[in-house]
Coordinates of C-alpha atoms in Angstrom, one line a residue:
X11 CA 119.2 -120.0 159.1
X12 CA 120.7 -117.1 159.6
X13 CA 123.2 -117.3 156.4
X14 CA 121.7 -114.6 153.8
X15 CA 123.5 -114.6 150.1
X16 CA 125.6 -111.5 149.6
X17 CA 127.9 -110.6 146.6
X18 CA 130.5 -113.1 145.2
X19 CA 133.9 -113.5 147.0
X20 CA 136.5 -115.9 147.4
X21 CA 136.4 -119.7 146.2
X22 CA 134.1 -121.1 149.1
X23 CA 136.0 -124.5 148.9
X24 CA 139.6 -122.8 148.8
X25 CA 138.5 -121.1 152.0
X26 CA 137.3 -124.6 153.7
X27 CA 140.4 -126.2 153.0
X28 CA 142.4 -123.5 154.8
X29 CA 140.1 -124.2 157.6
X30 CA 140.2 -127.5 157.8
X31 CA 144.0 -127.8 157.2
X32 CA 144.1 -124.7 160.4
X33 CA 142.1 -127.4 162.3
X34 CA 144.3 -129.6 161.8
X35 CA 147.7 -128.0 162.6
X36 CA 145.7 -127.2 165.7
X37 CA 146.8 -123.6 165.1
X38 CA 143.6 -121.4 167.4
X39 CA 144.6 -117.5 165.8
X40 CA 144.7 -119.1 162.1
X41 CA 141.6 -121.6 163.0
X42 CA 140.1 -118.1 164.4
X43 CA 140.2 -116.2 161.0
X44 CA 140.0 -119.2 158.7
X45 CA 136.2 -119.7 160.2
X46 CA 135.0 -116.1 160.4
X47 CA 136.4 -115.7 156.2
X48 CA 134.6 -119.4 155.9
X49 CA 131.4 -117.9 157.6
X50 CA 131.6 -114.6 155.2
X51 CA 132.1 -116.8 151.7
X52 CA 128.9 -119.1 152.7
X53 CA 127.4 -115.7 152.9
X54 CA 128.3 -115.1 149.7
X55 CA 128.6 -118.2 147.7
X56 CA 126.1 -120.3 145.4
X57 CA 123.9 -123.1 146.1
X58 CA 125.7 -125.3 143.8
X59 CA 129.3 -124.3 146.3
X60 CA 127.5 -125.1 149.1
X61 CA 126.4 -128.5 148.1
X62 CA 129.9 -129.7 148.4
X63 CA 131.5 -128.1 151.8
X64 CA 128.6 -129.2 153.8
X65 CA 129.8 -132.5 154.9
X66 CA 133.0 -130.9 155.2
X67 CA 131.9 -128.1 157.5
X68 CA 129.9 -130.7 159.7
X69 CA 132.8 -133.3 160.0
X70 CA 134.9 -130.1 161.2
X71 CA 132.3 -130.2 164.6
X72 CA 134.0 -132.7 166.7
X73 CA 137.4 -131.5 166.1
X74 CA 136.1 -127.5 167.6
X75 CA 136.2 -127.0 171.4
X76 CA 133.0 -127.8 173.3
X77 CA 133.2 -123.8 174.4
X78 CA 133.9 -122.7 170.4
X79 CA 131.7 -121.6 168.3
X80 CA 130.4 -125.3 167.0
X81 CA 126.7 -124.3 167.1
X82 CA 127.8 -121.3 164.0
X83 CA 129.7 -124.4 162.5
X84 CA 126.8 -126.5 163.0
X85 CA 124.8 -123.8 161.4
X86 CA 126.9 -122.9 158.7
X87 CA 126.8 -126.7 157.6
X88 CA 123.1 -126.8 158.0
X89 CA 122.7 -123.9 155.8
X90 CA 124.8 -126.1 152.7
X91 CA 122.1 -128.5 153.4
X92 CA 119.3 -126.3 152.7
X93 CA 121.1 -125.8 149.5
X94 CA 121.4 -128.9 148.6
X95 CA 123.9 -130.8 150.7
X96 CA 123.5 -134.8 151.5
X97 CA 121.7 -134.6 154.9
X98 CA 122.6 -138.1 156.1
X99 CA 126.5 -136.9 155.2
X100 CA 126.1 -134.3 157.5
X101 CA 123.6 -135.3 160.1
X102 CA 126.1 -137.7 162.6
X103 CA 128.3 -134.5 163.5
X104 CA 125.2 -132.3 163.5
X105 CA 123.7 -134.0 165.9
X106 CA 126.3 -135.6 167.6
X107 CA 126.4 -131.9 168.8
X108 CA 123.6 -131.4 169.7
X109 CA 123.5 -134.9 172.0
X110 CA 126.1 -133.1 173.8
X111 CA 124.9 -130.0 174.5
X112 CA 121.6 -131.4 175.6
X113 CA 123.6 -133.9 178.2
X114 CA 125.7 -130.9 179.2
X115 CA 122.6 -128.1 179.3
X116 CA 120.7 -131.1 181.7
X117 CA 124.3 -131.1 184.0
X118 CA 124.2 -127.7 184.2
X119 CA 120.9 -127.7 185.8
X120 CA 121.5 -130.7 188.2
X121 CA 124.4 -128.9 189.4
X122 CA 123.2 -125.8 190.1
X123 CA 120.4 -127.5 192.0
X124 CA 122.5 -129.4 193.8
X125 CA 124.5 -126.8 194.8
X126 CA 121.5 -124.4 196.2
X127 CA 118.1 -123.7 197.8
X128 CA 115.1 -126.0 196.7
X129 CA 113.5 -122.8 195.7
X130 CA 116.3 -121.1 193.4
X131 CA 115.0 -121.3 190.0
X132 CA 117.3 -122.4 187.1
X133 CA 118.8 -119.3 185.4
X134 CA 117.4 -118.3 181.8
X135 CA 119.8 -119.7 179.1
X136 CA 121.8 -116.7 178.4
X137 CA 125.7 -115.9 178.2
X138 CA 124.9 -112.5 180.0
X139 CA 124.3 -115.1 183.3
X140 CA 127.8 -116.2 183.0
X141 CA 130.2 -115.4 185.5
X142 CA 132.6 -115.9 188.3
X143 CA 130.2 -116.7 190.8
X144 CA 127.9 -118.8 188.6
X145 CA 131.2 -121.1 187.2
X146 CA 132.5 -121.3 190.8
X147 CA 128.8 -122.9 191.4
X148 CA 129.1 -125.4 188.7
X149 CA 132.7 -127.1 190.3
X150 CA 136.2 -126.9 190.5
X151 CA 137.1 -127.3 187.2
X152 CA 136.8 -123.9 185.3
X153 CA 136.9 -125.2 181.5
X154 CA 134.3 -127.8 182.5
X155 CA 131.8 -125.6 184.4
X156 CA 132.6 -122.6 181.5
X157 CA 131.4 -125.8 178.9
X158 CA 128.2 -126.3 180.8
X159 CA 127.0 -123.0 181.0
X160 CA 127.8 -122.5 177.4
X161 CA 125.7 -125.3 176.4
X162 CA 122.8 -124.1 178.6
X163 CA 122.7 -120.8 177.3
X164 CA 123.3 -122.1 173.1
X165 CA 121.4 -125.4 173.3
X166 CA 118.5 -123.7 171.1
X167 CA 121.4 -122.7 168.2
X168 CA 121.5 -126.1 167.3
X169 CA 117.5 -126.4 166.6
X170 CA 118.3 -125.1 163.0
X171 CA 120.8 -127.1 161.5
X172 CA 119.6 -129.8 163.7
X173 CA 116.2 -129.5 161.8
X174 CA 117.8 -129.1 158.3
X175 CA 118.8 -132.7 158.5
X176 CA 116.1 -134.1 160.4
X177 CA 113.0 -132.8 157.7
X178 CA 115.5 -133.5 155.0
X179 CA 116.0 -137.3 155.7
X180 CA 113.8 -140.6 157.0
X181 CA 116.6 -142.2 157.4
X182 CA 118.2 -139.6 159.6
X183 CA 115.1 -139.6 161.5
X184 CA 115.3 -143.5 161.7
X185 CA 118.9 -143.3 163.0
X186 CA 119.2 -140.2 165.3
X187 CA 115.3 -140.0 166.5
X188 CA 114.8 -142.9 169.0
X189 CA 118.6 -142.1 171.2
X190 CA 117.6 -137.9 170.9
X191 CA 114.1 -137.6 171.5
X192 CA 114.5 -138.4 175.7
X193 CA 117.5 -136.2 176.3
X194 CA 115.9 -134.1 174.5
X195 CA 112.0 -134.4 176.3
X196 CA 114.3 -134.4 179.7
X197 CA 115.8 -131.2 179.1
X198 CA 112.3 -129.3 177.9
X199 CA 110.8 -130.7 180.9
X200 CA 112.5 -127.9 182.7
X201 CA 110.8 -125.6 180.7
X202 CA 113.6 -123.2 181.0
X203 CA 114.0 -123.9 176.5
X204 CA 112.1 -123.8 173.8
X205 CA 112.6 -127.5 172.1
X206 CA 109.8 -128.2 170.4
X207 CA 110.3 -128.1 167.0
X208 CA 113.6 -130.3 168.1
X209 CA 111.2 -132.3 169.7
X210 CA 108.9 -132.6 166.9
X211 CA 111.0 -133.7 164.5
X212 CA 112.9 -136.6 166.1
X213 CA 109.1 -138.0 167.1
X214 CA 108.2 -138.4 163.6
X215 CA 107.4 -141.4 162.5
X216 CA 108.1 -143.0 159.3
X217 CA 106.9 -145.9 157.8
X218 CA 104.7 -146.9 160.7
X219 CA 101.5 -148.6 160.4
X220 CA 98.8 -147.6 162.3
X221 CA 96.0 -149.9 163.4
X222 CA 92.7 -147.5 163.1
X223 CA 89.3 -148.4 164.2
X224 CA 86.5 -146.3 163.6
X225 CA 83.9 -147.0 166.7
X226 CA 80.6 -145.8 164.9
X227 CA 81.2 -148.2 162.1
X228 CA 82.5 -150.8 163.7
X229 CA 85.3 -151.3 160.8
X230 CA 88.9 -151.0 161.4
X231 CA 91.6 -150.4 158.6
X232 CA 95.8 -150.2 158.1
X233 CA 97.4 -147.3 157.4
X234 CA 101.0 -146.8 156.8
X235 CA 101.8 -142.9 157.8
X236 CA 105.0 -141.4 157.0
X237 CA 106.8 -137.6 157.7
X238 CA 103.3 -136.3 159.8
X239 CA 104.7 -134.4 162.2
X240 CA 101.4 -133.2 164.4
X241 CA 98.2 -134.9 164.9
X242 CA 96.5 -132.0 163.0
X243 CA 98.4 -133.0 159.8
X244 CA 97.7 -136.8 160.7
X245 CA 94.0 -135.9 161.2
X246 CA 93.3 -134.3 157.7
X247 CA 95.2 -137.4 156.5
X248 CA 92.7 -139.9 157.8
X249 CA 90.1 -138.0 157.0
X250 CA 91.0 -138.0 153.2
X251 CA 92.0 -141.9 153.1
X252 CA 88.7 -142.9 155.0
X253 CA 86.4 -140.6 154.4
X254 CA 87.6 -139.6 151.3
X255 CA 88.1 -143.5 150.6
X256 CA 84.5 -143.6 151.1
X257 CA 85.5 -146.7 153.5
X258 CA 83.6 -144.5 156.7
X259 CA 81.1 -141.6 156.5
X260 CA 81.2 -137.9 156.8
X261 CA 82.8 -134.7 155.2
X262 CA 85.9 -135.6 153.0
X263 CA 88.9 -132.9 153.9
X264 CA 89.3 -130.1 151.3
X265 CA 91.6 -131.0 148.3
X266 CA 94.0 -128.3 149.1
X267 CA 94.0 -128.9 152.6
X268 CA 95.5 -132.2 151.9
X269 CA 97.6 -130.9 148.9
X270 CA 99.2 -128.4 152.1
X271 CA 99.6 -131.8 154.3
X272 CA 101.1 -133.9 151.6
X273 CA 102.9 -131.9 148.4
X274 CA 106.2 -132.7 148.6
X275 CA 107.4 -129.1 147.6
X276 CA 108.4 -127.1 150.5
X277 CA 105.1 -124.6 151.4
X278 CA 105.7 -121.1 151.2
X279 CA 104.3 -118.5 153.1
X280 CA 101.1 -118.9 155.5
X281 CA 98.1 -119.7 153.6
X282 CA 94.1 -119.5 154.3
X283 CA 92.7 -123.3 154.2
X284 CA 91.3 -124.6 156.7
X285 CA 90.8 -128.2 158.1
X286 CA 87.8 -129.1 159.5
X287 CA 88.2 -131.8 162.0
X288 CA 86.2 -135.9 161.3
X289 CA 86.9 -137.1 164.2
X290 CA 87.5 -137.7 168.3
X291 CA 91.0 -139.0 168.2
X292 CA 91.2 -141.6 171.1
X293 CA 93.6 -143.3 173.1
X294 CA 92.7 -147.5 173.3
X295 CA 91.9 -146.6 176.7
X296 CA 89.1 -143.9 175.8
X297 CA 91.5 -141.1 176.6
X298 CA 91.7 -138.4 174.3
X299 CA 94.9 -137.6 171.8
X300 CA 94.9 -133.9 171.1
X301 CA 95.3 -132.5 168.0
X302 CA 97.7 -130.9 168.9
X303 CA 100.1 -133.8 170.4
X304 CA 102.0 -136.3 168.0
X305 CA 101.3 -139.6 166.1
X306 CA 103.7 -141.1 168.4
X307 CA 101.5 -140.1 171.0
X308 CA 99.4 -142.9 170.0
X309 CA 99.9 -146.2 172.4
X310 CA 101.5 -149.7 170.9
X311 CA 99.4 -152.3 171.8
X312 CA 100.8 -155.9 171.0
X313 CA 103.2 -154.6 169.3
X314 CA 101.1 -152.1 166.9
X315 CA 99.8 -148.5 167.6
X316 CA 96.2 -148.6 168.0
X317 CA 93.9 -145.2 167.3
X318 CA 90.2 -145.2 168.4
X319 CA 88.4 -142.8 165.8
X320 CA 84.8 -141.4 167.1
X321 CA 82.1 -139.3 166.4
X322 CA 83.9 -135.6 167.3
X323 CA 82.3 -134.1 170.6
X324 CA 82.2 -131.2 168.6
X325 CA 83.0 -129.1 165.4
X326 CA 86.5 -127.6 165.3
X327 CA 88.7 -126.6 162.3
X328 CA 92.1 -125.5 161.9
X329 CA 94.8 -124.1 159.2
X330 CA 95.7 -126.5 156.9
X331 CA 99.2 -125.7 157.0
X332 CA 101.7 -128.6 158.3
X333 CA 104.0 -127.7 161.0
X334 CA 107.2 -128.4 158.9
X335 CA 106.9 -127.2 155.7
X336 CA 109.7 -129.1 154.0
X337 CA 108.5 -132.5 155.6
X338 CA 105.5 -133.6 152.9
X339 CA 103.4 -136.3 155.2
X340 CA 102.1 -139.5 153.4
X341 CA 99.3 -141.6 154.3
X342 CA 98.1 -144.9 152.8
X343 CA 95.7 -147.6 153.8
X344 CA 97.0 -150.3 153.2
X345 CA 94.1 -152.9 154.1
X346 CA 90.5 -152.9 155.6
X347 CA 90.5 -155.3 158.6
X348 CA 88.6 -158.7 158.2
X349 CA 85.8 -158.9 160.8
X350 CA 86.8 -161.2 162.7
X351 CA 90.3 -159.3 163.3
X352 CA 88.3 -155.8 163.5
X353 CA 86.2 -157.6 166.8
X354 CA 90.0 -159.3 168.3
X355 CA 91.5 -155.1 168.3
X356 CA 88.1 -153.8 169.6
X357 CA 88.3 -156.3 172.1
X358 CA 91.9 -154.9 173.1
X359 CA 90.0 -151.0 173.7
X360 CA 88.5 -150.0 176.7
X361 CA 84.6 -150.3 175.0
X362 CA 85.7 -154.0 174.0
X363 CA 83.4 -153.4 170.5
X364 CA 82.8 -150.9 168.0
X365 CA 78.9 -150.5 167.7
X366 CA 78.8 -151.2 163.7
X367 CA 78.2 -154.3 161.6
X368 CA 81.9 -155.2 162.6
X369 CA 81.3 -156.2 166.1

């Protein structure tokens, strides 16, 4: 965030409730410096102030013009939440913005296609772009094309308080994740934004239970995953259920290498560890799930995601660190398959058997 504590100043809440009572009178000069002497007593306030004015702050959001400056609100609320604030108070305004600008950054650029050569490239997203000429390309209507250039040019503001919620909250993930994550995906695809930290965090999955069979065994096992937000963090974890489990064999992950994927107190700093990888992560279909891609990357099959673990093609390692440091992942087995039920999901993979005692 970009909110840095300063010296103490005026009562933070005294100062929100001018705002929002300026909101409401609809009055835009008194709105104007009730914000900006808002903005300078977050600055300056406490955790403990913030706490309280976030879900204010955040409800404010709808009620600012689409061409205001609701990312700096969104912000400034996200900011309360790093101090404290209830996430899921604040997360449906929050992100209801950020919904928004997605739909209205992807308008943007099916307008300006439309209204050019198949070869003009889309603009980089920023306000220096913005002009006569550029608005006059968007449509008629000057307030609406001036609102989707805006939100092509600040859809990326809204990645921080966006994420402040989002790491903060499974049950903001649960809610939000599923609707975002394609408008979202749609708008990266045109690789004219940097999303994928956005991205990253509405694909988390929580609470999910993973089918995982482990070909040179032949064994296959249930495990319930929670808050891993790469397949790096979700490969140490396996690794120290199973192999550390001393359900499969090989080389058990470091203990502070799963300490860094799992402590539920927000990592500080860069460290040294290093993961070593166990496995060949594999589609049911024998195709490969990088590392580097997401646990919900992995396919359902009848109605379950199903994970092919092999002997690794080769010997790779990695930091240890997870990719959001205040989202601790979890990983639990919660059952070694029967047999018989092993052989019915081998059956469902491209080899059709694992080559252990299992099959």
């Amino acid at each position: 965030m970009i909110f840095k504590r300063k010296q103490k100043s005026a009562d933070l809440g005294a100062v929100v409730s001018e705002l929002e009572e300026a909101v409401d009178a609809r009055d835009g000069a008194r709105t104007e410096r009730a914000f900006t002497a808002a903005i300078n007593s977050l600055r300056q306030s406490t955790d403990a102030e913030r706490v309280p004015v976030g879900p204010r702050l955040a409800a404010l959001i709808p009620a600012f013009p689409p061409t205001g400056p609701r990312p700096l609100l969104a912000m400034a609320a996200g900011f309360c939440v790093e101090s404290g604030a209830d996430p899921a108070a604040c997360a449906e305004p929050i992100l209801g913005g950020v919904r928004q600008d997605l739909l209205d950054a992807a308008e943007f650029a099916r307008r300006w296609r439309a209204t050019g050569d198949a070869e003009d490239e889309l603009p980089e997203p920023d306000q220096k772009i913005i002009d006569d000429a550029l608005l006059a390309r968007l449509g008629d209507d000057a307030h609406e094309a001036t609102r989707l250039a805006l939100a092509w040019c600040s859809v990326e503001e809204w990645q921080p308080p966006a994420l402040a919620v989002l790491c903060r909250s499974a049950e903001v993930r649960s809610r939000h994740g599923s609707t975002l994550l394609p408008v979202c995906n749609d708008l990266a695809a045109l690789e004219r934004h940097d999303l994928k930290c956005l991205a990253y965090a509405l694909a988390v999955l929580d609470d999910e239970h993973l089918i995982v069979l482990h070909r040179p065994t032949g064994t296959g096992f249930e495990v319930r995953i929670g808050g891993i937000a790469d397949n790096f963090q979700l490969h140490t974890l396996l690794a120290h259920v199973l192999v550390g489990g001393g359900h499969v064999p090989g080389t058990a992950p470091s203990a502070e290498s799963v300490r860094l994927a799992t402590d539920p107190k927000p990592a500080r700093g860069r460290s040294e560890a290093v993961a070593t990888g166990a496995f060949e992560l594999l589609a049911p279909n024998g195709d490969r799930i990088w590392n580097e891609g997401l646990p919900d990357d992995i396919p359902v099959v009848e109605g379950r995601r199903l994970l092919v673990l092999d002997e690794p093609m080769y010997q790779r390692s990695w930091n240890a660190d997870r990719f959001f440091p205040l989202l601790p992942g979890t990983a639990e087995l919660t059952r070694v398959l029967p047999a018989e039920e092993t052989r019915t999901w081998f059956a469902r993979t491209s080899s059709g058997t694992g080559t252990g005692p299992a099959s």
